[in-house]
Structure formats: C-alpha cells, structure tokens
Amino acid sequence: MTGPGDSTGTPATTSPTTSAEAGSARAEDAALQDALAAEHAAVWGYGTVGAALTPGTRGEVVAAQEAHRDLRDRVGALLLDRGAEPVAARPAYALPFPLLSEVDACRLAAVLEEGTTAAWVWVLDQAAQRTTRELAVVEASAAEVRAVTWRARAGLSPVTAATPGLPA
Amino acid sequence: MSAPAPLPRPAGALTRRTVLTALGVAPVLLAVGCSADEPAGADAVTPAQVDQLAGQVAVQEELVAAYEVALVSAPEVAALADQARAQLTRLRAAAPSASGSPPSGAPSPGASSGPSSGPSPAPAAVAGDAVAARATLRTQVATAATSHATACVGFSGARAALLGSIAAGLRGQDGQLT
C-alpha cells in the first residue's frame, strides 16, 4: 500500500514514502514522519473547521484539535528521541474543497480524520517495534471514531468504514 | 511564497506486492507501478502467527454470526453487518489457512497465541428485542475490536495494518449501536 502522503503533507501518491523495507527502523521513522505531517495538517485544519461552525458546535472541534496537538507533540518528541528531525508544519494548507457551510466544515473534519487514520494504518504497516504498533492502533481507532461523528454530522453515508485507512 | 501544501488524504492505492497478494487485489500492482520483486520482509508470518490469524478469522466469524442474530430484531444494523462481512472476507484473504477455524493443534481460544478475547456467542434470547439486540451486539463489536487490536501488535507489515484497520472500523461501529 502507499503511504498517506509524504512528510510535507503532499497527498497520497502511487509511490511509497520510503524505499526502506517495511519493518525496518528507517521505514518506521519515515512512516512516523508521515503521521506527524498528517497531525500537523489536522491541527491546522481544525482551526478552519472551528471557524466555519457555530459556537455551540465547537466543543468537539476543540477536543479533536487538542487530541491532534497532543499527538503531534508526542510523535515529534518520539522522533527527536530517535535522532530524527521531526517534519515541520507547513505555513498553510490547501483545502480540498471550499467551506461554504457547516456541512462542508464537517466534511473537512471527516477528511482530516481519514487522513490521520490512513497515516496511522501506514505506521502499522511499516513499524518495526511493538510499542509503535500499540501507539498506531490506538490512534487509528481514535481518528476513525471521530471520523464517524463528522461523517454523520455532514450527512455522509455510510458513516462507518469496514477497513478505514486501507483502500476499499 | 510557495503554494500551500494540500491536506493529506487517505491512502488510495496499494503498492506492496505482499499486501496485494494477501488482499486479493493483485491487478492493482501494475497500475501503481510498483516492483514485483519485493521480498516478503515484514509480511512474513511464523507458524504461531498463522494460528493466530486463523483465530482472528474465527473471532470475526463469531461477530458476523452475532450480526445475523441481531438482524432478526434490529434490521437497521444491516449496513454494519455488511461491513463486518467485508472485514471477514479481507481477513480470510490475508490468513494463509483461510478456513476461519483454528487449524488442528492450534491453541484454544484464550491461550496466549490464540485469538485474543473474541466475542462470546450471541445469545438467541436477544431475538425480538431490538434494544437488547443492539446492546448485546455492541458488546460483541467492542470485544472483537479489542481482540483484533491486541492481535495487531503481534504482527508486522500488511497483516498488522489490516488487523489494526479492522479494529478501528469496529470502534467506529461501536458508537453507532448505542
């Protein structure tokens, strides 16, 4: 499978983000960099989502943004501990579609969560260490649970996915 | 100033031959232009893992059976049941034995290398009571998710990704059964 995108936030392509063999330390670090890039994008994206929602519906946005911010910091620290330079956030990101309504904002939140789910499933694919897989499976699940909420709010169907983060 | 970076999107294609083979979608291989010479690497499985994969297939089969029971009194869960079946199909494709039942000599459920805490059989008593059926099903979905997530960390490569993805999918289903 391909990675969720490169370490600078580029969308998924047909090329893996690393030439290292899956299960190697190098491949694991590269996948964690991809996950970090996705978390950067999610933190930024939730700022946009929150601005497009009415105040009464922002509670979950704040909670989700905090979760992604905490995870971003955790992954960054993990990479630093390994002697890797954590990928930085981009100054700005291009929205996949214009936000013209609250429904659009909820759709964007779902897209953000799907991106991070894919990134963490990719970490599962590439990871060398059990502890990394433990982190990845927890975070993939957390992101999918949030994605379900946002898909429902956006009126998308189905709201659940059989194998989130993997091609259908 | 450089152009803004696009937001990451979910992965949309496969490149790893082992994944393709395991999941039965090999024709995609050429479309994405990946090497056909990649070694098994992280996707190699030990005999014990073969047993454990068979155990996870059995866990999923129990969940699919539980959905069948719940559908009698809660037909609104049909779409979720379809997803559980799709998960089972992919698990079977990834499991070398692909039979769904632990092979002869495999540890019994609850043993260290067997399926981890799979769902208990669906009680027939829930038929006819939609609320009870959904509640029972929710417990079974959560149990299966935990089982797959626990098993996931003992694997590497495509099988770890598949088990983790299914666990995540079931966590998402869980919240829809309240």
Short mmCIF file of C-alpha atoms in Angstrom, two decimals, chain B residues 13-148:
data_model
loop_
_atom_site.label_atom_id
_atom_site.label_comp_id
_atom_site.label_asym_id
_atom_site.label_seq_id
_atom_site.Cartn_x
_atom_site.Cartn_y
_atom_site.Cartn_z
CA ALA B 13 -3.74 2.78 -3.77
CA LEU B 14 -1.70 -0.25 -2.98
CA THR B 15 1.92 -0.76 -3.89
CA ARG B 16 3.21 -3.59 -1.77
CA ARG B 17 3.03 -6.87 -3.57
CA THR B 18 2.52 -8.72 -0.33
CA VAL B 19 -0.47 -6.60 0.53
CA LEU B 20 -1.92 -7.09 -2.88
CA THR B 21 -1.48 -10.80 -2.73
CA ALA B 22 -2.85 -11.07 0.76
CA LEU B 23 -5.87 -8.98 -0.01
CA GLY B 24 -6.59 -10.44 -3.40
CA VAL B 25 -6.19 -7.31 -5.45
CA ALA B 26 -3.06 -8.13 -7.37
CA PRO B 27 -4.22 -6.49 -10.62
CA VAL B 28 -3.69 -3.11 -8.98
CA LEU B 29 0.01 -3.88 -8.85
CA LEU B 30 0.77 -2.87 -12.39
CA ALA B 31 -1.49 0.14 -12.20
CA VAL B 32 0.57 1.66 -9.44
CA GLY B 33 3.87 0.72 -11.00
CA CYS B 34 5.49 -0.94 -8.05
CA SER B 35 8.18 -3.55 -8.08
CA ALA B 36 7.20 -7.17 -8.32
CA ASP B 37 10.49 -8.25 -6.82
CA GLU B 38 9.98 -7.03 -3.29
CA PRO B 39 10.92 -9.60 -0.65
CA ALA B 40 8.36 -10.75 1.88
CA GLY B 41 10.11 -8.82 4.65
CA ALA B 42 7.71 -7.59 7.29
CA ASP B 43 4.86 -9.64 5.86
CA ALA B 44 6.42 -12.99 6.61
CA VAL B 45 4.48 -14.96 9.21
CA THR B 46 5.59 -17.59 11.67
CA PRO B 47 3.62 -20.81 12.23
CA ALA B 48 2.35 -19.38 15.52
CA GLN B 49 1.13 -16.29 13.68
CA VAL B 50 -0.65 -18.48 11.15
CA ASP B 51 -2.55 -19.97 14.06
CA GLN B 52 -3.27 -16.58 15.49
CA LEU B 53 -4.53 -15.26 12.17
CA ALA B 54 -6.87 -18.23 11.94
CA GLY B 55 -8.03 -17.34 15.41
CA GLN B 56 -8.78 -13.77 14.39
CA VAL B 57 -10.77 -15.10 11.43
CA ALA B 58 -12.75 -17.15 13.93
CA VAL B 59 -13.31 -14.04 16.06
CA GLN B 60 -14.69 -12.23 13.05
CA GLU B 61 -16.85 -15.19 12.09
CA GLU B 62 -18.40 -15.08 15.53
CA LEU B 63 -19.08 -11.40 15.10
CA VAL B 64 -20.71 -11.95 11.71
CA ALA B 65 -22.86 -14.64 13.31
CA ALA B 66 -23.81 -12.22 16.06
CA TYR B 67 -24.88 -9.71 13.45
CA GLU B 68 -27.04 -12.36 11.80
CA VAL B 69 -28.80 -12.95 15.10
CA ALA B 70 -29.23 -9.23 15.76
CA LEU B 71 -30.63 -8.61 12.28
CA VAL B 72 -33.72 -10.59 13.19
CA SER B 73 -34.88 -7.94 15.62
CA ALA B 74 -32.74 -4.97 14.59
CA PRO B 75 -32.72 -4.87 10.77
CA GLU B 76 -31.32 -1.34 10.82
CA VAL B 77 -27.88 -2.80 11.50
CA ALA B 78 -27.77 -4.39 8.04
CA ALA B 79 -25.18 -1.95 6.69
CA LEU B 80 -22.92 -2.60 9.66
CA ALA B 81 -23.38 -6.31 9.17
CA ASP B 82 -22.27 -5.92 5.56
CA GLN B 83 -19.11 -4.20 6.75
CA ALA B 84 -18.42 -6.98 9.25
CA ARG B 85 -18.73 -9.47 6.40
CA ALA B 86 -16.38 -7.41 4.26
CA GLN B 87 -13.88 -7.41 7.10
CA LEU B 88 -14.16 -11.17 7.34
CA THR B 89 -13.52 -11.53 3.63
CA ARG B 90 -10.34 -9.50 3.87
CA LEU B 91 -9.18 -11.36 6.95
CA ARG B 92 -9.70 -14.69 5.25
CA ALA B 93 -7.75 -13.47 2.23
CA ALA B 94 -4.87 -12.45 4.47
CA ALA B 95 -4.83 -15.64 6.52
CA PRO B 96 -2.73 -18.43 4.99
CA SER B 97 -5.12 -21.14 6.18
CA ALA B 98 -8.16 -19.03 5.25
CA SER B 99 -10.50 -21.58 6.77
CA GLY B 100 -11.71 -19.41 9.59
CA SER B 101 -11.33 -22.13 12.16
CA PRO B 102 -8.11 -22.57 14.08
CA PRO B 103 -6.13 -25.36 12.47
CA SER B 104 -5.69 -28.68 14.15
CA GLY B 105 -3.36 -28.36 17.07
CA ALA B 106 -3.90 -24.64 17.39
CA PRO B 107 -4.24 -23.28 20.88
CA SER B 108 -7.76 -22.97 22.15
CA PRO B 109 -9.34 -19.53 22.48
CA GLY B 110 -7.87 -17.69 25.38
CA ALA B 111 -4.46 -19.28 25.01
CA SER B 112 -1.57 -16.89 24.51
CA SER B 113 -1.22 -17.40 20.79
CA GLY B 114 -4.88 -18.00 20.05
CA PRO B 115 -7.48 -15.39 19.28
CA SER B 116 -7.42 -12.75 21.95
CA SER B 117 -10.71 -12.34 23.74
CA GLY B 118 -13.09 -12.87 20.87
CA PRO B 119 -16.77 -12.17 21.18
CA SER B 120 -18.86 -14.66 23.03
CA PRO B 121 -21.61 -16.39 21.07
CA ALA B 122 -24.67 -14.27 20.50
CA PRO B 123 -27.45 -15.32 22.84
CA ALA B 124 -30.53 -16.33 20.94
CA ALA B 125 -32.64 -14.64 23.60
CA VAL B 126 -31.96 -11.22 22.06
CA ALA B 127 -34.08 -12.02 19.02
CA GLY B 128 -37.27 -10.00 19.11
CA ASP B 129 -35.90 -7.24 21.30
CA ALA B 130 -34.17 -4.59 19.21
CA VAL B 131 -32.77 -2.67 22.15
CA ALA B 132 -31.34 -5.76 23.76
CA ALA B 133 -30.06 -7.00 20.43
CA ARG B 134 -28.19 -3.77 19.79
CA ALA B 135 -26.79 -3.72 23.31
CA THR B 136 -25.56 -7.28 23.05
CA LEU B 137 -24.16 -6.65 19.60
CA ARG B 138 -22.36 -3.54 20.79
CA THR B 139 -20.59 -5.53 23.45
CA GLN B 140 -19.58 -8.13 20.88
CA VAL B 141 -18.34 -5.50 18.45
CA ALA B 142 -16.24 -3.90 21.18
CA THR B 143 -14.84 -7.26 22.21
CA ALA B 144 -13.92 -8.15 18.65
CA ALA B 145 -12.28 -4.76 18.17
CA THR B 146 -10.16 -5.28 21.25
CA SER B 147 -9.26 -8.75 20.06
CA HIS B 148 -8.10 -7.54 16.65
#
